[in-house]
Amino acid sequence: MGTLSGRTAVVTGSTSGIGLGIARALARAGADVLLNGFGEAPLVARLRDQLASEYGVKVVYDGADMARPEQIASMIEHATAEFGKIDILVNNAGIQYVAPIHEFPVERWDAIIAVNLSAAFHTIRLVLPQMLARNWGRIVNIASAHGLVASVNKAAYVAAKHGLVGLTKVVALETARTNVTCNAICPGWVLTPLVHKQIEDRASREGVALEEAKRALLAEKQPSLEFVTPEQIAALVLFLCSDEAAQIRGAALSVDGGWTAQ
Ligand code: NAD
């Protein structure tokens, strides 16, 4: 029996990167999991079947677009109908776009705020009533080092992630006298498709090889000079789901190789 057997989880943006690492760890710990995110249907189906058979848990998929409140609502209904309840909510779906603010496309701003911030408002407002009714729940918001400090050319991302840290604190206060907790995790660089795109852009902009661009990216921000791994983020999510973490509330927990210690 895993430590989370009998629990059920929704992880947004879990077809790739950090979200997939979190979904895998939750399934390994015995939780039934709803996967969400984009991806080709056969690949997503294979992923779903693989997790279910490897860990002996129920795994379902919902392709809801986190920029669309009505699709978010139907995903929450879907998970509740499949599992009977939602115990754990991980708001992880996120997108990035990099440009100076005076050149920042308005539609990119709107999309980043919708997916990286407003989606968490919607999932939380829709899931919280049932968590409070059962008096147990764990909400984990995947923010970023950029939820605590800024960088140039990331106006929408930094604003959304700071907003997500603020939202986390409010939810933690509103649930403080219950067995529902809400916290944020603030990763530094994790080598996922989202960051790979930034490495490729940097390599072509500076005319250097990918490995060189990777080193430069780390050297600029992350004192450890090592990437954080999805497994390291997932391990913290599992701890936040444990009874031992019951009094961690409204925290923004850095896993960033020293980025925000500077
Ligand atoms: P990724 O691109 O590998 O994965 C993002 C996931 O979100 C994918 O499953 C994608 O399909 C999904 N997604 C994107 N738009 C969506 C939408 N509109 N609706 C539903 N799903 C959508 O990225 P990642 O690096 O694993 O990022 C995961 C989270 O971690 C993001 O919130 C990101 O901001 C955050 N983060 C990443 C890093 C990093 O270095 N990679 C650092 C700090 C924070």
XYZ file of N, CA and C in Angstrom, residues 11-225:
645
model
N -3.634 16.740 -11.647
C -2.390 17.473 -11.918
C -2.539 18.148 -13.275
N -2.604 19.469 -13.299
C -2.751 20.148 -14.589
C -1.398 20.187 -15.298
N -1.432 20.154 -16.611
C -0.189 20.200 -17.399
C 0.718 19.027 -17.090
N 0.143 17.808 -17.095
C 0.950 16.651 -16.652
C 1.286 15.691 -17.786
N 1.225 16.174 -19.036
C 1.657 15.322 -20.143
C 3.138 15.504 -20.451
N 3.814 16.359 -19.680
C 5.213 16.663 -19.997
C 5.910 17.191 -18.749
N 7.224 17.178 -18.761
C 8.048 17.914 -17.793
C 7.744 17.671 -16.328
N 7.658 18.766 -15.574
C 7.488 18.711 -14.121
C 6.154 18.056 -13.756
N 5.089 18.414 -14.462
C 3.762 17.862 -14.160
C 3.734 16.351 -14.313
N 4.392 15.854 -15.356
C 4.447 14.409 -15.565
C 5.222 13.744 -14.425
N 6.317 14.372 -14.010
C 7.094 13.841 -12.875
C 6.249 13.779 -11.606
N 5.422 14.801 -11.401
C 4.551 14.843 -10.217
C 3.467 13.771 -10.320
N 2.843 13.654 -11.490
C 1.784 12.650 -11.675
C 2.340 11.249 -11.441
N 3.536 11.003 -11.957
C 4.169 9.684 -11.800
C 4.422 9.385 -10.315
N 4.934 10.374 -9.591
C 5.243 10.165 -8.169
C 3.972 9.932 -7.356
N 2.893 10.667 -7.691
C 1.625 10.487 -6.980
C 1.062 9.093 -7.262
N 1.150 8.655 -8.532
C 0.659 7.315 -8.888
C 1.491 6.251 -8.174
N 2.805 6.444 -8.133
C 3.680 5.480 -7.464
C 3.327 5.372 -5.983
N 2.909 6.500 -5.397
C 2.527 6.504 -3.981
C 1.117 5.968 -3.764
N 0.428 5.600 -4.862
C -0.861 4.912 -4.720
C -2.087 5.749 -5.028
N -1.889 7.014 -5.423
C -3.055 7.864 -5.713
C -3.592 7.601 -7.129
N -4.911 7.675 -7.276
C -5.508 7.726 -8.613
C -5.247 9.130 -9.157
N -4.965 9.232 -10.457
C -4.513 10.523 -11.004
C -5.263 10.894 -12.278
N -5.677 12.159 -12.353
C -6.162 12.700 -13.624
C -5.028 13.476 -14.276
N -4.659 13.015 -15.480
C -3.648 13.713 -16.281
C -4.336 14.769 -17.127
N -3.658 15.888 -17.316
C -4.183 16.969 -18.171
C -3.014 17.561 -18.941
N -3.324 18.152 -20.086
C -2.269 18.803 -20.870
C -2.452 18.454 -22.328
N -1.616 19.069 -23.160
C -1.702 18.825 -24.587
C -0.781 17.675 -24.966
N -1.011 17.122 -26.135
C -0.164 16.035 -26.622
C -0.947 15.214 -27.627
N -0.212 14.450 -28.436
C -0.878 13.626 -29.449
C -1.622 12.495 -28.758
N -2.850 12.252 -29.232
C -3.741 11.291 -28.561
C -3.088 9.927 -28.290
N -2.405 9.314 -29.284
C -1.839 7.979 -29.010
C -0.747 8.030 -27.929
N 0.045 9.112 -27.914
C 1.120 9.232 -26.916
C 0.528 9.402 -25.523
N -0.513 10.241 -25.430
C -1.151 10.484 -24.133
C -1.803 9.191 -23.639
N -2.444 8.458 -24.555
C -3.108 7.197 -24.158
C -2.071 6.204 -23.659
N -0.922 6.162 -24.317
C 0.135 5.226 -23.903
C 0.634 5.594 -22.501
N 0.813 6.882 -22.297
C 1.274 7.381 -20.994
C 0.291 6.986 -19.885
N -0.993 7.216 -20.182
C -2.047 6.897 -19.207
C -2.028 5.400 -18.876
N -1.960 4.551 -19.914
C -1.988 3.098 -19.689
C -0.742 2.646 -18.933
N 0.392 3.247 -19.284
C 1.673 2.885 -18.659
C 1.636 3.179 -17.151
N 1.192 4.379 -16.795
C 1.145 4.749 -15.365
C 0.179 3.842 -14.614
N -0.977 3.573 -15.226
C -1.991 2.750 -14.559
C -1.465 1.342 -14.327
N -0.824 0.759 -15.360
C -0.409 -0.645 -15.190
C 0.831 -0.733 -14.309
N 1.731 0.235 -14.431
C 2.952 0.182 -13.624
C 2.657 0.304 -12.129
N 1.689 1.166 -11.773
C 1.474 1.448 -10.346
C 0.140 0.918 -9.815
N -0.665 0.271 -10.679
C -1.916 -0.331 -10.211
C -2.915 0.680 -9.680
N -2.951 1.864 -10.295
C -3.907 2.901 -9.879
C -4.766 3.272 -11.085
N -5.843 4.003 -10.818
C -6.693 4.479 -11.907
C -6.084 5.770 -12.461
N -5.917 5.821 -13.763
C -5.387 7.042 -14.391
C -6.340 7.434 -15.514
N -6.837 8.668 -15.468
C -7.695 9.149 -16.545
C -7.073 10.417 -17.128
N -7.518 10.751 -18.329
C -6.966 11.925 -19.014
C -8.089 12.876 -19.392
N -7.824 14.163 -19.227
C -8.761 15.198 -19.688
C -7.936 16.296 -20.359
N -8.248 16.573 -21.603
C -7.448 17.526 -22.382
C -7.887 18.978 -22.233
N -8.559 19.309 -21.131
C -9.066 20.676 -20.941
C -7.964 21.719 -21.139
N -8.328 22.788 -21.830
C -7.420 23.919 -22.034
C -7.503 24.817 -20.793
N -6.400 24.988 -20.101
C -6.396 25.764 -18.854
C -6.620 27.261 -19.073
N -6.688 27.679 -20.350
C -7.043 29.071 -20.630
C -8.558 29.252 -20.709
N -9.331 28.147 -20.586
C -10.785 28.195 -20.806
C -11.531 27.763 -19.548
N -12.090 28.738 -18.806
C -12.767 28.405 -17.538
C -13.825 27.308 -17.663
N -14.574 27.285 -18.785
C -15.639 26.266 -18.887
C -15.033 24.877 -19.065
N -13.867 24.785 -19.704
C -13.212 23.473 -19.853
C -12.596 23.038 -18.520
N -12.129 24.009 -17.736
C -11.599 23.694 -16.401
C -12.726 23.104 -15.546
N -13.896 23.730 -15.604
C -15.037 23.233 -14.816
C -15.400 21.814 -15.245
N -15.376 21.548 -16.543
C -15.765 20.192 -16.960
C -14.682 19.184 -16.581
N -13.416 19.597 -16.529
C -12.347 18.686 -16.074
C -12.538 18.322 -14.597
N -12.898 19.303 -13.779
C -13.106 19.034 -12.347
C -14.309 18.098 -12.162
N -15.358 18.328 -12.970
C -16.520 17.417 -12.916
C -16.122 16.008 -13.345
N -15.314 15.933 -14.384
C -14.849 14.644 -14.918
C -14.082 13.870 -13.832
N -13.130 14.546 -13.178
C -12.323 13.875 -12.142
C -13.199 13.429 -10.976
N -14.138 14.285 -10.585
C -15.004 13.956 -9.446
C -15.885 12.763 -9.795
N -16.382 12.724 -11.037
C -17.228 11.605 -11.453
C -16.416 10.304 -11.520
N -15.187 10.362 -12.030
C -14.354 9.158 -12.183
C -13.905 8.605 -10.831
N -13.498 9.520 -9.931
C -12.858 9.084 -8.673
C -13.799 9.173 -7.471
N -14.921 9.901 -7.625
C -15.813 10.124 -6.482
C -15.419 11.332 -5.649
N -14.193 11.830 -5.839
C -13.713 12.967 -5.044
C -12.357 13.417 -5.591
N -11.919 14.611 -5.179
C -10.554 15.073 -5.481
C -9.909 15.459 -4.153
N -8.817 14.780 -3.787
C -8.114 15.068 -2.528
C -6.929 16.006 -2.729
N -6.289 15.865 -3.877
C -5.029 16.582 -4.120
C -5.159 17.321 -5.453
N -4.831 18.608 -5.430
C -4.871 19.418 -6.654
C -3.500 20.031 -6.858
N -2.889 19.754 -7.990
C -1.596 20.364 -8.310
C -1.781 21.252 -9.538
N -1.650 22.555 -9.336
C -1.747 23.513 -10.436
C -0.361 23.702 -11.019
N -0.121 23.035 -12.142
C 1.225 23.014 -12.715
C 1.296 23.558 -14.138
N 0.189 23.518 -14.889
C 0.249 23.930 -16.301
C 0.834 25.338 -16.387
N 1.738 25.523 -17.308
C 2.343 26.855 -17.447
C 2.958 27.030 -18.813
N 2.987 28.283 -19.267
C 3.601 28.623 -20.553
C 4.484 29.847 -20.355
N 5.336 30.095 -21.334
C 6.304 31.184 -21.219
C 6.347 31.959 -22.528
N 6.676 33.223 -22.459
C 6.982 34.000 -23.660
C 7.935 35.106 -23.215
N 8.943 35.367 -24.041
C 10.005 36.274 -23.633
C 10.100 37.441 -24.620
N 9.891 38.661 -24.107
C 10.029 39.876 -24.937
C 10.024 41.084 -24.016
N 10.681 42.177 -24.425
C 10.586 43.403 -23.616
C 9.127 43.866 -23.547
N 8.774 44.551 -22.468
C 7.349 44.835 -22.234
C 6.723 45.665 -23.363
N 7.496 46.596 -23.935
C 6.900 47.426 -24.984
C 6.723 46.674 -26.299
N 7.279 45.456 -26.361
C 7.069 44.634 -27.567
C 6.243 43.391 -27.245
N 5.788 43.284 -25.999
C 5.116 42.060 -25.563
C 3.747 41.947 -26.240
N 3.492 40.876 -27.020
C 2.190 40.762 -27.705
C 1.062 40.634 -26.670
N 0.018 41.443 -26.866
C -1.091 41.481 -25.908
C -1.709 40.088 -25.743
N -1.828 39.359 -26.851
C -2.456 38.030 -26.728
C -1.566 37.061 -25.949
N -0.245 37.249 -25.956
C 0.654 36.390 -25.158
C 0.513 36.722 -23.672
N 0.396 38.032 -23.370
C 0.140 38.435 -21.979
C -1.137 37.758 -21.469
N -2.218 37.876 -22.256
C -3.512 37.323 -21.828
C -3.417 35.804 -21.630
N -2.714 35.142 -22.545
C -2.627 33.676 -22.461
C -1.823 33.254 -21.223
N -0.726 33.945 -20.956
C 0.117 33.575 -19.806
C -0.627 33.821 -18.492
N -1.312 34.952 -18.395
C -2.082 35.222 -17.168
C -3.188 34.164 -17.020
N -3.817 33.794 -18.120
C -4.913 32.811 -18.054
C -4.410 31.444 -17.588
N -3.336 30.958 -18.211
C -2.879 29.579 -17.933
C -2.087 29.513 -16.621
N -1.226 30.502 -16.388
C -0.303 30.421 -15.241
C -0.922 30.957 -13.947
N -2.011 31.735 -14.049
C -2.601 32.314 -12.834
C -4.107 32.048 -12.728
N -4.874 32.502 -13.703
C -6.337 32.398 -13.565
C -6.794 30.944 -13.485
N -6.112 30.036 -14.190
C -6.515 28.615 -14.137
C -6.490 28.105 -12.701
N -5.504 28.540 -11.918
C -5.411 28.080 -10.516
C -6.564 28.645 -9.688
N -6.954 29.889 -9.962
C -8.134 30.454 -9.302
C -9.346 29.568 -9.582
N -9.512 29.170 -10.852
C -10.702 28.389 -11.217
C -10.664 26.986 -10.606
N -9.531 26.298 -10.725
C -9.493 24.925 -10.172
C -9.723 24.979 -8.661
N -9.085 25.936 -7.990
C -9.207 25.999 -6.523
C -10.651 26.318 -6.128
N -11.262 27.317 -6.783
C -12.628 27.681 -6.363
C -13.594 26.522 -6.618
N -13.288 25.683 -7.611
C -14.195 24.580 -7.940
C -13.962 23.338 -7.079
N -12.725 23.150 -6.598
C -12.402 21.937 -5.838
C -12.556 22.149 -4.332
N -12.338 23.365 -3.873
C -12.312 23.630 -2.427
C -13.591 23.208 -1.688
N -14.785 23.476 -2.229
C -15.982 23.077 -1.472
C -15.990 21.596 -1.088
N -15.583 20.718 -2.011
C -15.601 19.289 -1.659
C -14.476 18.944 -0.692
N -13.336 19.607 -0.794
C -12.250 19.359 0.184
C -12.705 19.783 1.576
N -13.354 20.935 1.660
C -13.823 21.436 2.965
C -14.923 20.531 3.519
N -15.768 20.019 2.645
C -16.860 19.131 3.104
C -16.287 17.864 3.740
N -15.168 17.362 3.203
C -14.543 16.146 3.767
C -13.469 16.492 4.795
N -13.186 17.794 4.906
C -12.136 18.313 5.793
C -10.776 17.655 5.558
N -10.407 17.499 4.325
C -9.039 17.091 3.970
C -8.750 17.515 2.539
N -7.576 18.084 2.347
C -7.173 18.427 0.983
C -5.756 18.972 0.955
N -5.141 18.805 -0.190
C -3.804 19.359 -0.406
C -3.811 20.084 -1.751
N -3.480 21.375 -1.725
C -3.376 22.151 -2.964
C -1.928 22.604 -3.099
N -1.320 22.273 -4.212
C 0.072 22.656 -4.449
C 0.129 23.421 -5.770
N 0.611 24.644 -5.696
C 0.733 25.478 -6.891
C 2.195 25.524 -7.331
N 2.455 25.157 -8.571
C 3.833 25.205 -9.059
C 4.077 26.621 -9.585
N 4.752 27.411 -8.741
C 5.079 28.791 -9.126
C 6.446 28.766 -9.799
N 7.414 29.498 -9.253
C 8.732 29.589 -9.903
C 9.607 30.492 -9.040
N 10.919 30.421 -9.248
C 11.788 31.454 -8.682
C 11.261 32.822 -9.139
N 10.649 32.829 -10.322
C 10.062 34.068 -10.840
C 8.754 34.443 -10.144
N 8.340 33.655 -9.146
C 7.259 34.078 -8.258
C 7.791 34.912 -7.097
N 9.125 34.953 -6.979
C 9.766 35.647 -5.847
C 10.673 36.783 -6.295
N 11.287 36.637 -7.432
C 12.177 37.667 -7.986
C 11.881 37.792 -9.491
N 12.406 38.838 -10.089
C 12.096 39.088 -11.510
C 13.305 38.858 -12.414
N 13.055 38.788 -13.696
C 14.103 38.835 -14.725
C 13.584 39.712 -15.852
N 14.492 40.244 -16.639
C 14.057 41.060 -17.780
C 13.289 40.201 -18.779
N 12.423 40.856 -19.536
C 11.721 40.267 -20.691
C 10.682 39.199 -20.334
N 10.329 39.105 -19.051
C 9.362 38.073 -18.654
C 8.197 38.696 -17.885
N 7.700 39.838 -18.387
C 6.676 40.589 -17.646
C 5.477 39.717 -17.280
N 4.927 39.017 -18.251
C 3.694 38.261 -17.992
C 3.974 37.094 -17.053
N 5.050 36.385 -17.306
C 5.383 35.202 -16.493
C 5.652 35.600 -15.045
N 6.447 36.642 -14.862
C 6.800 37.093 -13.500
C 5.553 37.615 -12.780
N 4.725 38.361 -13.494
C 3.486 38.874 -12.884
C 2.578 37.712 -12.497
N 2.431 36.740 -13.391
C 1.548 35.598 -13.109
C 2.070 34.779 -11.936
N 3.371 34.529 -11.899
C 3.930 33.678 -10.831
C 3.929 34.409 -9.485
N 4.196 35.722 -9.475
C 4.026 36.482 -8.224
C 2.561 36.417 -7.783
N 1.660 36.524 -8.746
C 0.234 36.433 -8.441
C -0.132 35.076 -7.853
N 0.464 34.034 -8.393
C 0.168 32.676 -7.918
C 0.649 32.494 -6.473
N 1.794 33.084 -6.155
C 2.281 33.023 -4.761
C 1.304 33.772 -3.850
N 0.805 34.903 -4.295
C -0.175 35.664 -3.509
C -1.474 34.887 -3.331
N -1.946 34.289 -4.402
C -3.180 33.479 -4.346
C -3.010 32.331 -3.340
N -1.835 31.717 -3.359
C -1.530 30.608 -2.442
C -1.699 31.053 -0.987
N -1.199 32.249 -0.678
C -1.277 32.749 0.702
C -2.729 32.981 1.121
N -3.514 33.567 0.214
C -4.922 33.830 0.539
C -5.659 32.519 0.814
N -5.462 31.531 -0.059
C -6.158 30.247 0.117
C -5.714 29.593 1.430
N -4.423 29.710 1.743
C -3.918 29.125 3.000
C -4.576 29.785 4.205
N -4.772 31.090 4.149
C -5.417 31.792 5.275
C -6.889 31.405 5.376
N -7.540 31.321 4.221
C -8.978 31.007 4.249
C -9.255 29.575 4.694
N -8.236 28.711 4.634
C -8.415 27.296 5.028
C -7.625 26.956 6.293
N -7.107 27.994 6.967
C -6.120 27.769 8.041
C -6.635 26.871 9.162
N -7.929 26.897 9.437
C -8.456 26.091 10.551
C -9.080 24.782 10.074
N -8.645 24.331 8.934
C -9.161 23.070 8.382
C -7.970 22.155 8.080
N -8.266 20.954 7.619
C -7.196 20.034 7.194
C -6.923 20.148 5.696
N -7.246 21.310 5.155
C -6.864 21.605 3.766
C -5.670 22.544 3.833
N -4.597 22.224 3.107
C -3.462 23.150 3.056
C -3.222 23.592 1.616
N -2.601 24.758 1.485
C -2.271 25.277 0.156
C -0.880 25.898 0.213
N -0.006 25.423 -0.655
C 1.373 25.919 -0.698
C 1.836 26.058 -2.140
N 2.918 26.813 -2.301
C 3.531 26.960 -3.630
C 4.937 26.391 -3.611
N 5.339 25.822 -4.723
C 6.738 25.408 -4.903
C 7.334 26.327 -5.966
N 8.550 26.805 -5.687
C 9.203 27.767 -6.580
C 10.486 27.172 -7.159
N 10.377 26.441 -8.275
C 11.569 25.833 -8.856
C 12.458 26.857 -9.551
N 13.763 26.569 -9.542
C 14.689 27.257 -10.444
C 14.635 26.543 -11.790
N 15.749 26.594 -12.537
C 15.758 25.958 -13.870
C 15.607 24.441 -13.765
N 14.636 23.920 -14.488
C 14.439 22.473 -14.634
C 14.518 22.202 -16.131
N 15.270 21.193 -16.533
C 15.479 20.973 -17.970
C 14.270 20.260 -18.597
N 13.254 21.046 -18.956
C 12.027 20.513 -19.571
C 11.873 21.183 -20.942
N 10.867 20.764 -21.743
C 10.663 21.422 -23.048
C 10.523 22.941 -22.933
N 9.895 23.413 -21.821
C 9.695 24.862 -21.637
C 11.036 25.608 -21.583
N 12.019 25.001 -20.927
C 13.328 25.646 -20.798
C 14.193 25.355 -22.020
N 13.976 24.192 -22.623
C 14.756 23.845 -23.807
C 14.586 24.897 -24.892
N 13.357 25.385 -25.021
C 13.061 26.419 -26.021
C 13.916 27.665 -25.725
N 14.045 28.035 -24.448
C 14.828 29.223 -24.087
C 16.313 28.995 -24.342
N 16.760 27.736 -24.154
C 18.168 27.410 -24.426
C 18.440 27.498 -25.930
N 17.502 26.961 -26.723
C 17.666 27.017 -28.190
C 17.693 28.466 -28.673
N 16.778 29.286 -28.121
C 16.737 30.703 -28.524
C 18.056 31.384 -28.180
N 18.570 31.065 -26.994
C 19.815 31.687 -26.547
C 20.983 31.251 -27.429
N 21.018 29.954 -27.750
C 22.100 29.422 -28.585
C 22.095 30.112 -29.947
N 20.905 30.287 -30.546
C 20.892 30.904 -31.879
C 21.166 32.406 -31.784
N 20.669 33.043 -30.703
C 20.907 34.483 -30.541
C 22.392 34.780 -30.363
N 23.078 33.911 -29.565
C 24.484 34.174 -29.243
C 25.443 33.414 -30.153
N 24.866 32.597 -31.057
C 25.693 31.838 -31.997
C 26.605 30.846 -31.295
N 26.090 30.195 -30.252
C 26.892 29.193 -29.531
C 26.185 27.840 -29.568
N 26.923 26.789 -29.157
C 26.338 25.443 -29.129
C 25.349 25.336 -27.970
N 24.457 24.332 -28.076
C 23.427 24.154 -27.044
C 24.027 23.973 -25.651
N 25.101 23.168 -25.572
C 25.724 22.913 -24.259
C 26.246 24.214 -23.643
N 26.823 25.050 -24.485
C 27.348 26.346 -24.023
C 26.197 27.239 -23.543
N 25.096 27.245 -24.305
C 23.928 28.056 -23.922
C 23.344 27.564 -22.602
N 23.363 26.250 -22.396
C 22.863 25.642 -21.158
C 23.700 26.110 -19.975
N 25.009 26.055 -20.159
C 25.920 26.484 -19.077
C 25.703 27.954 -18.748
N 25.544 28.772 -19.795
C 25.372 30.224 -19.593
C 24.069 30.510 -18.858
N 23.028 29.779 -19.215
C 21.718 29.947 -18.571
C 21.830 29.672 -17.073
N 22.492 28.580 -16.729
C 22.660 28.225 -15.309
C 23.535 29.259 -14.603
N 24.637 29.613 -15.237
C 25.608 30.498 -14.587
C 24.985 31.855 -14.244
N 24.041 32.279 -15.074
C 23.411 33.584 -14.893
C 22.562 33.648 -13.620
N 21.930 32.520 -13.242
C 20.920 32.552 -12.175
C 21.127 31.527 -11.065
N 21.624 30.343 -11.405
C 21.501 29.203 -10.489
C 22.880 28.808 -9.952
N 23.230 29.258 -8.722
C 24.584 29.069 -8.213
C 25.070 27.624 -8.193
N 24.180 26.653 -8.039
C 24.613 25.249 -8.001
C 25.166 24.796 -9.357
N 24.820 25.542 -10.412
C 25.184 25.204 -11.797
C 24.631 23.846 -12.227
